[in-house]
Amino acid sequence: MGEQQYHLPVLLQETTELLHINPEGTYVDATFGGGGHSRAILEKLGEKGRLIVFDQDEDAYRNRIIDERVTFVQQNFRHLQRFLKLHKAEQVDGVLADLGVSSHQFDTAERGFSIRFNGDLDMRMDTRTDLTAAQILATWGEARLQLIFQEYGEVTNAKTLAQTIVRQRKTHPMRTITEFKSVIQPIVKGNPQKYLAQVFQALRIAVNDELGALKDLLTQSASVLKPGGRVAIITFHSLEDRLVKNFMKTGSFEEAPEDPFGKETPPKLFRLITKKPVTASDAELKLNSRSRSAKLRVAEKTA
């Protein structure tokens, strides 16, 4: 399957330039997908360069690059440090992650990611794991459901949505996208497309523990990067972007309060390469509408 058909990589030129690639360095593409970013990195690597790619998705593995400089790790990027150690690459020159769901996953009905099709409510990035969106809807309590719709989807009537799911699931199965949409149709607020997109985003984040995995990736990136090595993260919604921004700025996931007394702060883990996030150019927006919400942040390990 061709890379363009599988997934159009976003902010490709900006990302590879800002990673400041050393031809003899070792780099990690934590989200291989269709391999667009990986191919761009490989073009800048010499014979001694090395690229280690992570992707837990079976389809991405089938689309892998056959090149002796490339090591494919079929795992979630939250296991970054462990597998770098296993492959004798404990210190690297750069780490890249594009956190968007690939176009291929959205466009494959049976994966259950998209509101455009009918299919099983699956949403697993790694089909070897057990938890699906259907299981969350069938078993999680009202308070827990409300929390994910509120926090991960910013759904306006998260409480009503959770109540409706818990009440209706006794008599109405919600195993498929069509069944689920039918159950919640009476309580949809505002633009139905936007509302359903927010609900589906919340379920997908919960199924794959995406924010927990991102925190693990960022924390471990700080450990595996050489001094002067760079981390580049492309996010697609404010929850991810906030975590990345705070971590690059302060080494923590919480917003650091300003100190009115100007006391000395601990030495910073990173130097910001991008003071503000890099976004898609007009030319890219015309080619790929999914790049509209992409934000790239890059930072350099200080010591």
Short mmCIF file of C-alpha atoms in Angstrom, two decimals:
data_model
loop_
_atom_site.label_atom_id
_atom_site.label_comp_id
_atom_site.label_asym_id
_atom_site.label_seq_id
_atom_site.Cartn_x
_atom_site.Cartn_y
_atom_site.Cartn_z
CA MET A 1 0.00 0.00 0.00
CA GLY A 2 1.48 3.34 -1.04
CA GLU A 3 2.29 5.93 1.59
CA GLN A 4 0.03 8.56 -0.02
CA GLN A 5 -2.90 6.15 0.02
CA TYR A 6 -2.17 5.04 3.57
CA HIS A 7 -1.57 8.40 5.21
CA LEU A 8 -0.40 11.81 4.04
CA PRO A 9 2.30 12.98 6.50
CA VAL A 10 1.69 16.46 7.95
CA LEU A 11 4.28 19.23 8.39
CA LEU A 12 6.84 16.96 6.72
CA GLN A 13 9.43 19.52 5.64
CA GLU A 14 9.13 21.61 8.83
CA THR A 15 9.56 18.53 11.04
CA THR A 16 12.63 17.12 9.29
CA GLU A 17 14.30 20.54 9.16
CA LEU A 18 13.66 21.30 12.84
CA LEU A 19 14.94 17.86 13.93
CA HIS A 20 18.33 19.11 12.65
CA ILE A 21 19.33 15.64 11.46
CA ASN A 22 22.90 14.41 11.90
CA PRO A 23 23.60 11.99 8.97
CA GLU A 24 25.38 9.59 11.32
CA GLY A 25 22.85 9.91 14.14
CA THR A 26 20.22 7.60 15.58
CA TYR A 27 16.60 8.71 15.33
CA VAL A 28 13.24 7.43 16.52
CA ASP A 29 9.96 7.75 14.62
CA ALA A 30 7.56 6.81 17.41
CA THR A 31 4.50 6.78 15.10
CA PHE A 32 5.47 5.09 11.84
CA GLY A 33 1.98 5.01 10.26
CA GLY A 34 2.44 5.19 6.49
CA GLY A 35 6.16 5.89 6.86
CA GLY A 36 6.15 9.40 5.37
CA HIS A 37 8.20 11.01 8.14
CA SER A 38 10.49 7.96 8.34
CA ARG A 39 11.31 8.15 4.63
CA ALA A 40 12.10 11.86 4.94
CA ILE A 41 14.47 11.17 7.87
CA LEU A 42 16.15 8.30 5.97
CA GLU A 43 16.86 10.61 3.04
CA LYS A 44 18.96 12.75 5.38
CA LEU A 45 20.75 9.81 7.05
CA GLY A 46 24.02 8.41 5.74
CA GLU A 47 25.15 4.77 5.76
CA LYS A 48 26.00 4.91 9.46
CA GLY A 49 22.73 6.55 10.42
CA ARG A 50 20.04 4.55 12.16
CA LEU A 51 16.25 4.82 12.41
CA ILE A 52 14.13 2.97 14.96
CA VAL A 53 10.41 3.09 14.28
CA PHE A 54 7.50 2.21 16.57
CA ASP A 55 3.95 1.34 15.57
CA GLN A 56 1.59 -1.06 17.33
CA ASP A 57 -0.74 -1.24 14.32
CA GLU A 58 -0.64 -4.45 12.24
CA ASP A 59 -1.39 -2.54 9.01
CA ALA A 60 1.55 -0.18 9.62
CA TYR A 61 3.85 -3.19 10.11
CA ARG A 62 2.75 -4.60 6.74
CA ASN A 63 3.68 -1.21 5.23
CA ARG A 64 7.18 -1.17 6.79
CA ILE A 65 10.35 0.03 5.05
CA ILE A 66 12.88 -2.65 4.17
CA ASP A 67 16.24 -0.96 4.80
CA GLU A 68 19.14 -2.26 6.89
CA ARG A 69 19.29 1.08 8.73
CA VAL A 70 15.68 0.66 9.95
CA THR A 71 14.52 -1.32 12.99
CA PHE A 72 10.75 -1.79 13.29
CA VAL A 73 9.34 -2.18 16.83
CA GLN A 74 5.73 -3.37 16.76
CA GLN A 75 4.84 -1.84 20.11
CA ASN A 76 3.20 1.22 21.66
CA PHE A 77 5.67 4.11 21.94
CA ARG A 78 5.09 4.19 25.69
CA HIS A 79 7.67 1.35 25.82
CA LEU A 80 10.28 3.55 24.13
CA GLN A 81 13.10 3.20 26.67
CA ARG A 82 12.74 -0.56 27.08
CA PHE A 83 12.92 -1.33 23.37
CA LEU A 84 15.71 1.15 22.66
CA LYS A 85 17.74 -0.66 25.30
CA LEU A 86 16.84 -4.02 23.73
CA HIS A 87 18.03 -2.78 20.32
CA LYS A 88 21.21 -1.28 21.76
CA ALA A 89 20.28 2.34 21.09
CA GLU A 90 20.01 3.72 24.62
CA GLN A 91 20.95 7.28 23.60
CA VAL A 92 19.48 8.85 20.46
CA ASP A 93 19.80 12.12 18.52
CA GLY A 94 16.13 12.75 17.91
CA VAL A 95 12.59 11.56 18.66
CA LEU A 96 9.57 12.32 16.48
CA ALA A 97 5.89 11.55 17.12
CA ASP A 98 2.91 12.45 14.92
CA LEU A 99 -0.09 11.85 17.20
CA GLY A 100 -2.75 11.93 14.50
CA VAL A 101 -4.84 8.85 13.78
CA SER A 102 -3.76 7.73 10.31
CA SER A 103 -6.06 8.32 7.36
CA HIS A 104 -5.98 4.58 6.75
CA GLN A 105 -7.39 3.87 10.23
CA PHE A 106 -10.14 6.46 9.78
CA ASP A 107 -10.98 5.11 6.33
CA THR A 108 -11.18 1.42 7.34
CA ALA A 109 -14.78 0.89 8.44
CA GLU A 110 -14.19 -2.20 10.58
CA ARG A 111 -11.66 -0.39 12.79
CA GLY A 112 -14.56 1.67 14.20
CA PHE A 113 -12.72 5.02 14.33
CA SER A 114 -15.00 7.02 12.04
CA ILE A 115 -18.59 8.20 12.34
CA ARG A 116 -18.88 7.96 8.52
CA PHE A 117 -19.27 4.17 8.41
CA ASN A 118 -20.98 1.35 10.20
CA GLY A 119 -18.72 -1.20 11.82
CA ASP A 120 -17.89 -2.68 15.21
CA LEU A 121 -17.19 -0.12 17.92
CA ASP A 122 -13.58 -1.20 18.23
CA MET A 123 -11.14 1.79 18.11
CA ARG A 124 -8.09 -0.20 19.23
CA MET A 125 -4.82 1.03 17.75
CA ASP A 126 -3.31 -2.30 18.80
CA THR A 127 -5.73 -5.12 18.00
CA ARG A 128 -3.76 -7.44 20.32
CA THR A 129 -5.19 -5.60 23.36
CA ASP A 130 -8.60 -6.43 24.84
CA LEU A 131 -10.40 -3.17 25.64
CA THR A 132 -12.74 -1.87 22.89
CA ALA A 133 -15.07 1.13 22.73
CA ALA A 134 -18.06 -1.27 22.84
CA GLN A 135 -16.77 -2.73 26.13
CA ILE A 136 -16.40 0.74 27.64
CA LEU A 137 -20.01 1.59 26.71
CA ALA A 138 -21.26 -1.75 28.05
CA THR A 139 -19.40 -1.87 31.39
CA TRP A 140 -18.08 1.48 32.63
CA GLY A 141 -20.06 3.30 35.34
CA GLU A 142 -21.89 6.57 34.78
CA ALA A 143 -19.35 8.78 36.61
CA ARG A 144 -16.42 7.29 34.70
CA LEU A 145 -18.21 7.70 31.35
CA GLN A 146 -19.11 11.30 32.18
CA LEU A 147 -15.47 12.04 33.02
CA ILE A 148 -14.07 10.75 29.72
CA PHE A 149 -16.69 12.60 27.63
CA GLN A 150 -16.06 15.77 29.64
CA GLU A 151 -12.26 15.60 29.77
CA TYR A 152 -11.33 13.89 26.50
CA GLY A 153 -14.12 15.10 24.22
CA GLU A 154 -15.19 18.38 25.86
CA VAL A 155 -18.77 17.20 25.23
CA THR A 156 -21.23 19.85 26.48
CA ASN A 157 -23.83 17.47 27.93
CA ALA A 158 -21.43 14.77 29.14
CA LYS A 159 -23.59 13.97 32.20
CA THR A 160 -26.77 13.46 30.13
CA LEU A 161 -24.81 11.38 27.60
CA ALA A 162 -23.41 9.10 30.32
CA GLN A 163 -26.84 8.72 31.94
CA THR A 164 -28.44 7.85 28.57
CA ILE A 165 -25.80 5.19 27.82
CA VAL A 166 -26.16 3.52 31.23
CA ARG A 167 -29.98 3.59 31.08
CA GLN A 168 -30.27 2.38 27.48
CA ARG A 169 -27.61 -0.33 27.48
CA LYS A 170 -29.84 -2.68 29.51
CA THR A 171 -32.17 -3.04 26.51
CA HIS A 172 -30.27 -1.57 23.54
CA PRO A 173 -26.92 -3.12 22.58
CA MET A 174 -24.24 -0.66 21.44
CA ARG A 175 -21.82 -2.98 19.67
CA THR A 176 -21.75 -1.12 16.34
CA ILE A 177 -21.43 2.53 15.30
CA THR A 178 -25.00 2.56 13.94
CA GLU A 179 -26.46 1.09 17.15
CA PHE A 180 -24.60 3.63 19.28
CA LYS A 181 -25.58 6.62 17.11
CA SER A 182 -29.20 5.47 17.22
CA VAL A 183 -29.20 5.30 21.06
CA ILE A 184 -27.71 8.77 21.57
CA GLN A 185 -29.44 10.50 18.63
CA PRO A 186 -32.20 12.10 20.82
CA ILE A 187 -29.65 13.91 23.02
CA VAL A 188 -27.20 15.14 20.34
CA LYS A 189 -26.56 18.88 20.87
CA GLY A 190 -25.56 21.46 18.25
CA ASN A 191 -23.92 20.30 15.02
CA PRO A 192 -24.39 16.47 14.93
CA GLN A 193 -21.11 15.89 13.04
CA LYS A 194 -19.08 17.91 15.53
CA TYR A 195 -20.86 16.38 18.52
CA LEU A 196 -20.28 12.80 17.34
CA ALA A 197 -16.65 13.60 16.47
CA GLN A 198 -16.10 14.78 20.07
CA VAL A 199 -17.78 11.68 21.51
CA PHE A 200 -15.74 9.37 19.27
CA GLN A 201 -12.52 11.21 20.15
CA ALA A 202 -13.22 10.70 23.86
CA LEU A 203 -13.83 6.97 23.39
CA ARG A 204 -10.71 6.54 21.22
CA ILE A 205 -8.49 8.30 23.77
CA ALA A 206 -9.92 6.12 26.57
CA VAL A 207 -9.57 2.84 24.63
CA ASN A 208 -5.92 3.51 23.81
CA ASP A 209 -4.96 5.48 26.96
CA GLU A 210 -3.51 8.04 24.56
CA LEU A 211 -2.73 10.75 27.11
CA GLY A 212 -1.06 8.28 29.49
CA ALA A 213 1.03 6.93 26.60
CA LEU A 214 2.01 10.47 25.56
CA LYS A 215 3.17 11.29 29.10
CA ASP A 216 5.27 8.11 29.11
CA LEU A 217 6.77 8.99 25.72
CA LEU A 218 7.70 12.54 26.77
CA THR A 219 9.19 11.44 30.10
CA GLN A 220 11.26 8.72 28.46
CA SER A 221 12.34 11.02 25.60
CA ALA A 222 14.04 13.21 28.18
CA SER A 223 16.03 10.16 29.35
CA VAL A 224 17.00 8.71 25.97
CA LEU A 225 17.99 11.92 24.15
CA LYS A 226 21.65 12.88 24.01
CA PRO A 227 22.47 16.47 25.06
CA GLY A 228 21.63 18.56 21.99
CA GLY A 229 19.21 15.88 20.75
CA ARG A 230 15.74 17.07 19.72
CA VAL A 231 12.18 15.93 20.32
CA ALA A 232 9.47 16.90 17.80
CA ILE A 233 5.80 16.24 18.57
CA ILE A 234 2.83 16.89 16.27
CA THR A 235 -0.50 17.14 18.13
CA PHE A 236 -4.06 17.42 16.86
CA HIS A 237 -6.10 18.59 19.85
CA SER A 238 -5.65 20.88 22.82
CA LEU A 239 -5.34 18.11 25.46
CA GLU A 240 -2.23 16.70 23.77
CA ASP A 241 -0.79 20.10 22.90
CA ARG A 242 -1.09 21.30 26.51
CA LEU A 243 0.85 18.28 27.81
CA VAL A 244 3.60 18.73 25.20
CA LYS A 245 3.85 22.49 25.72
CA ASN A 246 4.10 22.22 29.52
CA PHE A 247 6.60 19.36 29.44
CA MET A 248 8.92 21.08 26.98
CA LYS A 249 8.73 24.31 28.92
CA THR A 250 9.02 23.05 32.51
CA GLY A 251 9.69 19.29 32.48
CA SER A 252 6.28 18.83 34.11
CA PHE A 253 2.77 18.22 32.77
CA GLU A 254 1.21 20.93 34.90
CA GLU A 255 1.27 24.63 34.06
CA ALA A 256 3.98 26.18 36.24
CA PRO A 257 2.77 29.22 38.22
CA GLU A 258 4.79 32.40 37.80
CA ASP A 259 7.03 33.06 40.80
CA PRO A 260 6.45 36.69 41.89
CA PHE A 261 9.73 36.67 43.85
CA GLY A 262 11.82 35.47 40.89
CA LYS A 263 13.41 32.62 42.82
CA GLU A 264 15.80 30.35 40.98
CA THR A 265 14.05 27.48 39.25
CA PRO A 266 15.62 24.04 38.66
CA PRO A 267 17.69 23.80 35.47
CA LYS A 268 15.49 23.25 32.44
CA LEU A 269 15.45 19.87 30.69
CA PHE A 270 14.85 21.46 27.30
CA ARG A 271 15.54 24.55 25.26
CA LEU A 272 12.54 25.48 23.16
CA ILE A 273 13.28 25.48 19.43
CA THR A 274 9.72 26.57 18.59
CA LYS A 275 8.48 29.33 20.89
CA LYS A 276 5.03 28.96 19.27
CA PRO A 277 3.69 25.84 17.56
CA VAL A 278 4.36 25.45 13.84
CA THR A 279 1.17 25.03 11.79
CA ALA A 280 0.44 23.97 8.20
CA SER A 281 1.06 26.36 5.31
CA ASP A 282 -1.75 27.43 2.97
CA ALA A 283 -0.30 25.11 0.31
CA GLU A 284 -0.44 22.11 2.66
CA LEU A 285 -3.96 22.97 3.81
CA LYS A 286 -5.14 22.83 0.20
CA LEU A 287 -3.53 19.41 -0.27
CA ASN A 288 -4.54 17.89 3.07
CA SER A 289 -7.47 19.27 5.07
CA ARG A 290 -6.52 17.03 8.03
CA SER A 291 -3.43 19.19 8.58
CA ARG A 292 -5.67 22.08 9.73
CA SER A 293 -5.49 21.18 13.42
CA ALA A 294 -1.84 19.96 13.42
CA LYS A 295 0.60 21.73 15.75
CA LEU A 296 4.31 20.96 15.82
CA ARG A 297 6.47 21.72 18.86
CA VAL A 298 10.22 21.03 18.98
CA ALA A 299 12.66 21.21 21.90
CA GLU A 300 16.35 20.43 22.44
CA LYS A 301 17.76 18.48 25.39
CA THR A 302 20.00 20.81 27.36
CA ALA A 303 22.30 18.43 29.22
#
